Tab-separated table of C-alpha atoms in Angstrom:
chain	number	residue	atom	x	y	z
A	3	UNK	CA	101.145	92.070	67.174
A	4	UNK	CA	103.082	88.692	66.739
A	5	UNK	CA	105.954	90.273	69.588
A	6	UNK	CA	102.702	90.594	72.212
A	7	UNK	CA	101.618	87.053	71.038
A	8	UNK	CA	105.132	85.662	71.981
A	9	UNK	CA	104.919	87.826	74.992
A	10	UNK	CA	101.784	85.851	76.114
A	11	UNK	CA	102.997	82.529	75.514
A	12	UNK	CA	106.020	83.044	76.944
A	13	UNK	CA	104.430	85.012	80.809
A	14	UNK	CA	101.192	82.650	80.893
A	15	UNK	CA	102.866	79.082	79.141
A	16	UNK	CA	106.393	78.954	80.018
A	17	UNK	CA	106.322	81.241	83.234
A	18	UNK	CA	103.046	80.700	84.656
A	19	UNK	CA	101.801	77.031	83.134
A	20	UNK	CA	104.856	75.592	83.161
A	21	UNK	CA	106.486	77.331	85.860
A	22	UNK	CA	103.499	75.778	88.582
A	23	UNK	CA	103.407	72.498	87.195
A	24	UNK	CA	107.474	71.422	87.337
A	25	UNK	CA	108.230	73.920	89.758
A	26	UNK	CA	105.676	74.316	92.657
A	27	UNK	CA	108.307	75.777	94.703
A	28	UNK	CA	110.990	78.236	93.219
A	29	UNK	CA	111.259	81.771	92.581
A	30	UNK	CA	108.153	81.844	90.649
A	31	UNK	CA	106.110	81.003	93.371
A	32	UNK	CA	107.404	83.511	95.696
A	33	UNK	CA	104.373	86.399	95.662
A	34	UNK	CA	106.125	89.213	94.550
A	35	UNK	CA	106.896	87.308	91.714
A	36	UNK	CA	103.811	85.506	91.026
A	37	UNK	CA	101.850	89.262	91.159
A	38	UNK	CA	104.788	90.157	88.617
A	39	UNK	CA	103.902	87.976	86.411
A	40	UNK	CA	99.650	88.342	86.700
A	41	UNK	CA	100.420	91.659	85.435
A	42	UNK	CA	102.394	90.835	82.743
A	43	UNK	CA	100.134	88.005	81.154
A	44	UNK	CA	97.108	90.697	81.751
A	45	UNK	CA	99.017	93.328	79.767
A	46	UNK	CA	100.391	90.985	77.509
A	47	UNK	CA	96.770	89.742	77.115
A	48	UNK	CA	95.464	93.301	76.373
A	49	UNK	CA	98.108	94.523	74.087
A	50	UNK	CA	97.568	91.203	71.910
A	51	UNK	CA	93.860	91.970	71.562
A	52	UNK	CA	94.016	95.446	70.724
A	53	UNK	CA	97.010	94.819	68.322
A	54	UNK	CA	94.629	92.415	66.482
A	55	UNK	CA	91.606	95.509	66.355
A	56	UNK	CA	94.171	97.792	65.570
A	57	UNK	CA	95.435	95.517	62.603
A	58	UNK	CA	91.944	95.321	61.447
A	59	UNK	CA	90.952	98.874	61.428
A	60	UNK	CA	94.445	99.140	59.320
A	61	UNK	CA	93.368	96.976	56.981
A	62	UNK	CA	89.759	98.561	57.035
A	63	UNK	CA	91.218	102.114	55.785
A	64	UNK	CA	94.121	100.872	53.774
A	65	UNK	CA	91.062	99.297	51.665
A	66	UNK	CA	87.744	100.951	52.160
A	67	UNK	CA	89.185	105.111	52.595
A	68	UNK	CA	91.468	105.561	49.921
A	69	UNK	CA	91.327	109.776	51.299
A	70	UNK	CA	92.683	108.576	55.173
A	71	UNK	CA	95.330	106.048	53.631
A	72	UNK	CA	97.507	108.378	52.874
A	73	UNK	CA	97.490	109.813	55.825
A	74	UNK	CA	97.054	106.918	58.284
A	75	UNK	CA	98.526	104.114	56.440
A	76	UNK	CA	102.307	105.651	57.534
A	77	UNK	CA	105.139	104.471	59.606
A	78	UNK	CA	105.070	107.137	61.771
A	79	UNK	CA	101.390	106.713	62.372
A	80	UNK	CA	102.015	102.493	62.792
A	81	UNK	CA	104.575	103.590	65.495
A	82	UNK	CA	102.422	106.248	67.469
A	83	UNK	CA	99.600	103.483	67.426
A	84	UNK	CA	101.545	101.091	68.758
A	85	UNK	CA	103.020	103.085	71.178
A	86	UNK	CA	99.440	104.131	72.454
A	87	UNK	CA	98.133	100.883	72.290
A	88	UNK	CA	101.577	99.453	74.451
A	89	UNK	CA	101.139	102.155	77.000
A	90	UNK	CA	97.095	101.889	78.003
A	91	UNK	CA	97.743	98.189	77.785
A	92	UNK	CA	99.964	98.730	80.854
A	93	UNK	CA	97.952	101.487	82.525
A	94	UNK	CA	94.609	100.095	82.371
A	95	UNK	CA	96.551	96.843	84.201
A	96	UNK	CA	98.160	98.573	87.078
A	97	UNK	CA	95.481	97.538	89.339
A	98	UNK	CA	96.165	93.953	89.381
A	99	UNK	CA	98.942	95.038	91.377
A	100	UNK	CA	96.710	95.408	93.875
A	101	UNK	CA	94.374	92.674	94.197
A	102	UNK	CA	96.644	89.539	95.066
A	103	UNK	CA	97.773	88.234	98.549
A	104	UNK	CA	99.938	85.307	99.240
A	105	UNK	CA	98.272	81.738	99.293
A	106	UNK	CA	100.672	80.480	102.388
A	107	UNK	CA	104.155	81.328	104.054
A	108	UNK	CA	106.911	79.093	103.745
A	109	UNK	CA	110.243	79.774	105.668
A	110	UNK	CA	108.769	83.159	106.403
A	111	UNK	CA	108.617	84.261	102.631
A	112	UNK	CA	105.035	84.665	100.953
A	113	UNK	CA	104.018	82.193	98.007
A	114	UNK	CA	101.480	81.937	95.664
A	115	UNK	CA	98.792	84.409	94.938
A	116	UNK	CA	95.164	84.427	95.643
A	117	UNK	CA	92.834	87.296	94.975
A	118	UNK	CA	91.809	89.336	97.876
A	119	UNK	CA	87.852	88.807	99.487
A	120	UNK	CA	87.234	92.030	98.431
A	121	UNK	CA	87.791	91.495	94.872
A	122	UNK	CA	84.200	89.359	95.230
A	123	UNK	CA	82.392	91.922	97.461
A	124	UNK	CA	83.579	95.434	96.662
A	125	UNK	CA	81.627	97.687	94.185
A	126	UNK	CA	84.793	99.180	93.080
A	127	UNK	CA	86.532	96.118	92.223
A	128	UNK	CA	83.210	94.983	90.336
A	129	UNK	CA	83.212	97.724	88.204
A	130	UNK	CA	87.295	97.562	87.270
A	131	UNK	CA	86.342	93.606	86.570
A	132	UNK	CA	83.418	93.931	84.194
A	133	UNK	CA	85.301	97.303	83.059
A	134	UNK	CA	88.176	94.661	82.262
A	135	UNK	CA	85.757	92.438	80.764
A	136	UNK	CA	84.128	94.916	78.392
A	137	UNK	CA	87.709	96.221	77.352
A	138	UNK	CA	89.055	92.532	76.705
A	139	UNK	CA	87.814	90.791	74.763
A	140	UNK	CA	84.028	92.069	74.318
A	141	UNK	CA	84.645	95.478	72.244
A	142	UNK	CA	87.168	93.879	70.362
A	143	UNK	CA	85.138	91.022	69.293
A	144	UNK	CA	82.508	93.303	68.270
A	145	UNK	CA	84.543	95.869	66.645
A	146	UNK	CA	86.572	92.933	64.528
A	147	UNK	CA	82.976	91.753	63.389
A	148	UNK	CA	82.090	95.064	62.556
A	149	UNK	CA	85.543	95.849	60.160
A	150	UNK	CA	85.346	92.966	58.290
A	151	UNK	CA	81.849	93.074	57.501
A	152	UNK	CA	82.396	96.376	56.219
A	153	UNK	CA	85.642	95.395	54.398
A	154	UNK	CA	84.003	92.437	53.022
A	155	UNK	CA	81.154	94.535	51.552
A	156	UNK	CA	83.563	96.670	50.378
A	157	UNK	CA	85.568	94.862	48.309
A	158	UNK	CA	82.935	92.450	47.062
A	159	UNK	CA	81.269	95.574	45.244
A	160	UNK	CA	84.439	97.400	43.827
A	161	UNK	CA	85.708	93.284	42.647
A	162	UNK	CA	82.116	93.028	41.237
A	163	UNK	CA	82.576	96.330	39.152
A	164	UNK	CA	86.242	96.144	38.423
A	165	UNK	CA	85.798	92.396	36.945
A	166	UNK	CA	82.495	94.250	34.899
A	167	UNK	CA	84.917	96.950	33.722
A	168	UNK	CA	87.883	94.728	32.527
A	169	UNK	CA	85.961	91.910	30.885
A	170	UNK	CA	84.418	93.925	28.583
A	171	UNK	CA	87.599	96.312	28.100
A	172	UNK	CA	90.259	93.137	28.059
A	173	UNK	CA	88.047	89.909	28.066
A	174	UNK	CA	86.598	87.708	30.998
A	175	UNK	CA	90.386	85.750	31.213
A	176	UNK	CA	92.082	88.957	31.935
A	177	UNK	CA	94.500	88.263	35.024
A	178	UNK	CA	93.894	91.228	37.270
A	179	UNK	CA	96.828	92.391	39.684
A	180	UNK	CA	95.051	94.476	41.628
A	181	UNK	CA	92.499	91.676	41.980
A	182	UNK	CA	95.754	89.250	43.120
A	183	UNK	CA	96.442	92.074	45.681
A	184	UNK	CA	93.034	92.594	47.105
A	185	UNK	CA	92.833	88.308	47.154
A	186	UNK	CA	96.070	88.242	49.174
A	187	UNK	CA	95.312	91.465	51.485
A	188	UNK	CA	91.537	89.865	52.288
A	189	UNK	CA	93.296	86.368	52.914
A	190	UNK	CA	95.707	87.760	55.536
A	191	UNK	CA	93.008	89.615	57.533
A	192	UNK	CA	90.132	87.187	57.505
A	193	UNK	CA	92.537	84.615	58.377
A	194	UNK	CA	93.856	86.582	61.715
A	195	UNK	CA	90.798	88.437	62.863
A	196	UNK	CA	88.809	85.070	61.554
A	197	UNK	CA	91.186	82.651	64.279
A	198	UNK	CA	90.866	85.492	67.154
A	199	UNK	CA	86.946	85.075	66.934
A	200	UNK	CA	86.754	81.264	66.938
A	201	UNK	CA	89.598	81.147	69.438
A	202	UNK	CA	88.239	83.151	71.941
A	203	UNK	CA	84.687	82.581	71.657
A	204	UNK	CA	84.820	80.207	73.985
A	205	UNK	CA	86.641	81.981	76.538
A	206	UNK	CA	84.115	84.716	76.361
A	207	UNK	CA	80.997	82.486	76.822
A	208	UNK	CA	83.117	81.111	79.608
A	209	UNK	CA	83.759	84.352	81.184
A	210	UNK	CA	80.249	85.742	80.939
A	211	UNK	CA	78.133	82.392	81.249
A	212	UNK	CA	78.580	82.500	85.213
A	213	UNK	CA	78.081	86.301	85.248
A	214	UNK	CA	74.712	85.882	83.132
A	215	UNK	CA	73.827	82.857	85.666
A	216	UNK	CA	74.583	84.881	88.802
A	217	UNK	CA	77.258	82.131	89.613
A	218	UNK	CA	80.465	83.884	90.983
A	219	UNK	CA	82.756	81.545	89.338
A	220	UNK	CA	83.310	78.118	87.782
A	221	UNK	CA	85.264	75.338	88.841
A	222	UNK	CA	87.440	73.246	87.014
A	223	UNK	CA	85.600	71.512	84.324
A	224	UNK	CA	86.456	70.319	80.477
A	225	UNK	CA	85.149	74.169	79.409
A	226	UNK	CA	87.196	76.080	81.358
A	227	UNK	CA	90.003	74.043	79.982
A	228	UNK	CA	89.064	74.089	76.555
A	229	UNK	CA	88.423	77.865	76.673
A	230	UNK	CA	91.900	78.622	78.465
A	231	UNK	CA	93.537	76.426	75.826
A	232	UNK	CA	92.463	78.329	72.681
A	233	UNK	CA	92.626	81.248	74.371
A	234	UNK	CA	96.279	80.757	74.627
A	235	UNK	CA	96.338	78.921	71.070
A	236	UNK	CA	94.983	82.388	69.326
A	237	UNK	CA	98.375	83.973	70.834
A	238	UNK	CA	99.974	81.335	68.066
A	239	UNK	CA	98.260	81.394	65.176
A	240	UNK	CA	99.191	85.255	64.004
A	241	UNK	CA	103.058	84.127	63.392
A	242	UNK	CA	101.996	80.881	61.552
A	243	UNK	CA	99.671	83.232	59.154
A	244	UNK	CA	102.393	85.625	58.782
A	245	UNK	CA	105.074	83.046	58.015
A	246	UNK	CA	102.640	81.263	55.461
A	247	UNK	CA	101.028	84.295	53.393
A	248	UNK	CA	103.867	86.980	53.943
A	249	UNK	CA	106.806	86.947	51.598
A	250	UNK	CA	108.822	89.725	53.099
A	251	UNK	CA	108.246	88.405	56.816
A	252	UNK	CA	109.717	84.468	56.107
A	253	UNK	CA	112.538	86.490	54.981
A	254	UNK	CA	113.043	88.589	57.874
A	255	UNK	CA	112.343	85.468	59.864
A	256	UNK	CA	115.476	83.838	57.821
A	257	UNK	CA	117.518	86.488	58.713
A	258	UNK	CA	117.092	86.550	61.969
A	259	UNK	CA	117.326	83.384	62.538
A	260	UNK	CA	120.843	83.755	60.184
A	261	UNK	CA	122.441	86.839	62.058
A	262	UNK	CA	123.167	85.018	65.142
A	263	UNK	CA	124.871	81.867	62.735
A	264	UNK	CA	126.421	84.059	60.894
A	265	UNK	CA	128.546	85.476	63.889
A	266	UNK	CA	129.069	82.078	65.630
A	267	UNK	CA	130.711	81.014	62.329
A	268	UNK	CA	132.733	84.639	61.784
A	269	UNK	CA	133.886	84.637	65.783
A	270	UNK	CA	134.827	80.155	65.395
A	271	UNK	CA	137.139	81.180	62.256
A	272	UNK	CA	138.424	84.177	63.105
């Protein structure tokens, strides 16, 4: 989840964002490229989402179906779902490559991309856009909502009866570590499924406002910068959660950051 976050910030920030800003003309701009790199921040996009649902139903059956933990709750099963998840990410986004031509020539080579006419008049093209819609970020949003509710209810009644069971067995001041772990495990999840619904609830009112309105798009305005701009922030926040409530991940972070230092130093005295 955070590797597809860094993916997005680094194919629609640094390549895209930045890229058009300090360098209107360069590699980036040639079409080719530019299409490239549409179809990376849309699969980027996708994966990020679906990593965050994904997380959430984890989190869901690790807590609520002690029966499927065993069985789902795995390595091997983490790796087949993220596998999955990688690969319709990129098949559901192969037809952006299809949808772009070049804004203008220059010195006979095609820059920029624009999307086609037909992208605003064909049924087909429609139907793959609120298809596209629907997929990301509508179902997730729902389907987020839905999880924690349900993992919220959950643990609310088993705390409720576990704190009735050990304050009369131990007394009221009883320090619970299964309670602890619940606490943290609740913390972690509302906090990353919590930021992807305020972050990109204004990207989808922005996205389906027009639709609703029977406008075909919007133009520039403070909204459409405001929703691109948490849109984009959500695809931070998951490492900054991890780093602050995960012990085991500011380690690996340490030692990855480490490895490389480690080596300059060896290969420098050696």
């Amino acid at each position: 989840m955070t590797a597809a976050d860094l993916l997005v910030v680094i194919t629609d920030v640094m390549l895209r964002g930045i890229g058009e800003i300090y360098f209107p003309v360069s590699f980036l701009t040639i079409t080719p490229v530019c299409r490239l790199i549409a179809i990376l921040i849309s699969t980027a996009s996708t994966a990020s989402v679906w990593f965050t649902v994904v997380f959430t139903f984890d989190r869901f059956v690790a807590i609520c179906c002690q029966k499927l933990k065993t069985k789902y709750c795995t390595e091997k099963t983490a790796a087949a779902v993220i596998g999955v998840v990688s690969a319709l990410s990129c098949l559901l986004n192969i037809p952006w490559c299809f949808v772009f031509d070049p804004e203008y020539i220059m010195d006979n080579i095609p820059r920029g991309c624009v999307l086609k006419t037909t992208f605003f008049t064909s049924s087909a093209w429609a139907a793959f856009d609120l298809f596209n819609l629907v997929l990301t970020p509508c179902l997730p949003f729902i389907l987020i909502l839905l999880f924690n509710l349900l993992t919220a209810r959950h643990i609310l009644v088993a705390s409720s009866v576990r704190r009735g069971l050990r304050g009369r067995s131990n007394g009221e001041n009883y320090k619970d570590p299964e309670m602890e772990n619940r606490r943290k495990s609740i913390i972690l999840l509302f906090s990353i499924s919590g930021s992807f619904i305020l972050l990109w609830s204004t990207f989808i009112f922005y996205i389906i406002s027009p639709r609703t309105a029977n406008v075909q798009y919007y133009t520039a305005s403070d909204i459409e910068s405001a929703a691109f701009m948490l849109q984009l922030l959500s695809s931070c926040t998951n490492t900054c959660i991890y780093v602050v409530t995960q012990t085991k991940f500011r380690e690996e972070l340490k030692n990855g950051v480490k490895y490389p230092l480690n080596k300059i130093v060896t290969f420098v005295k050696s």
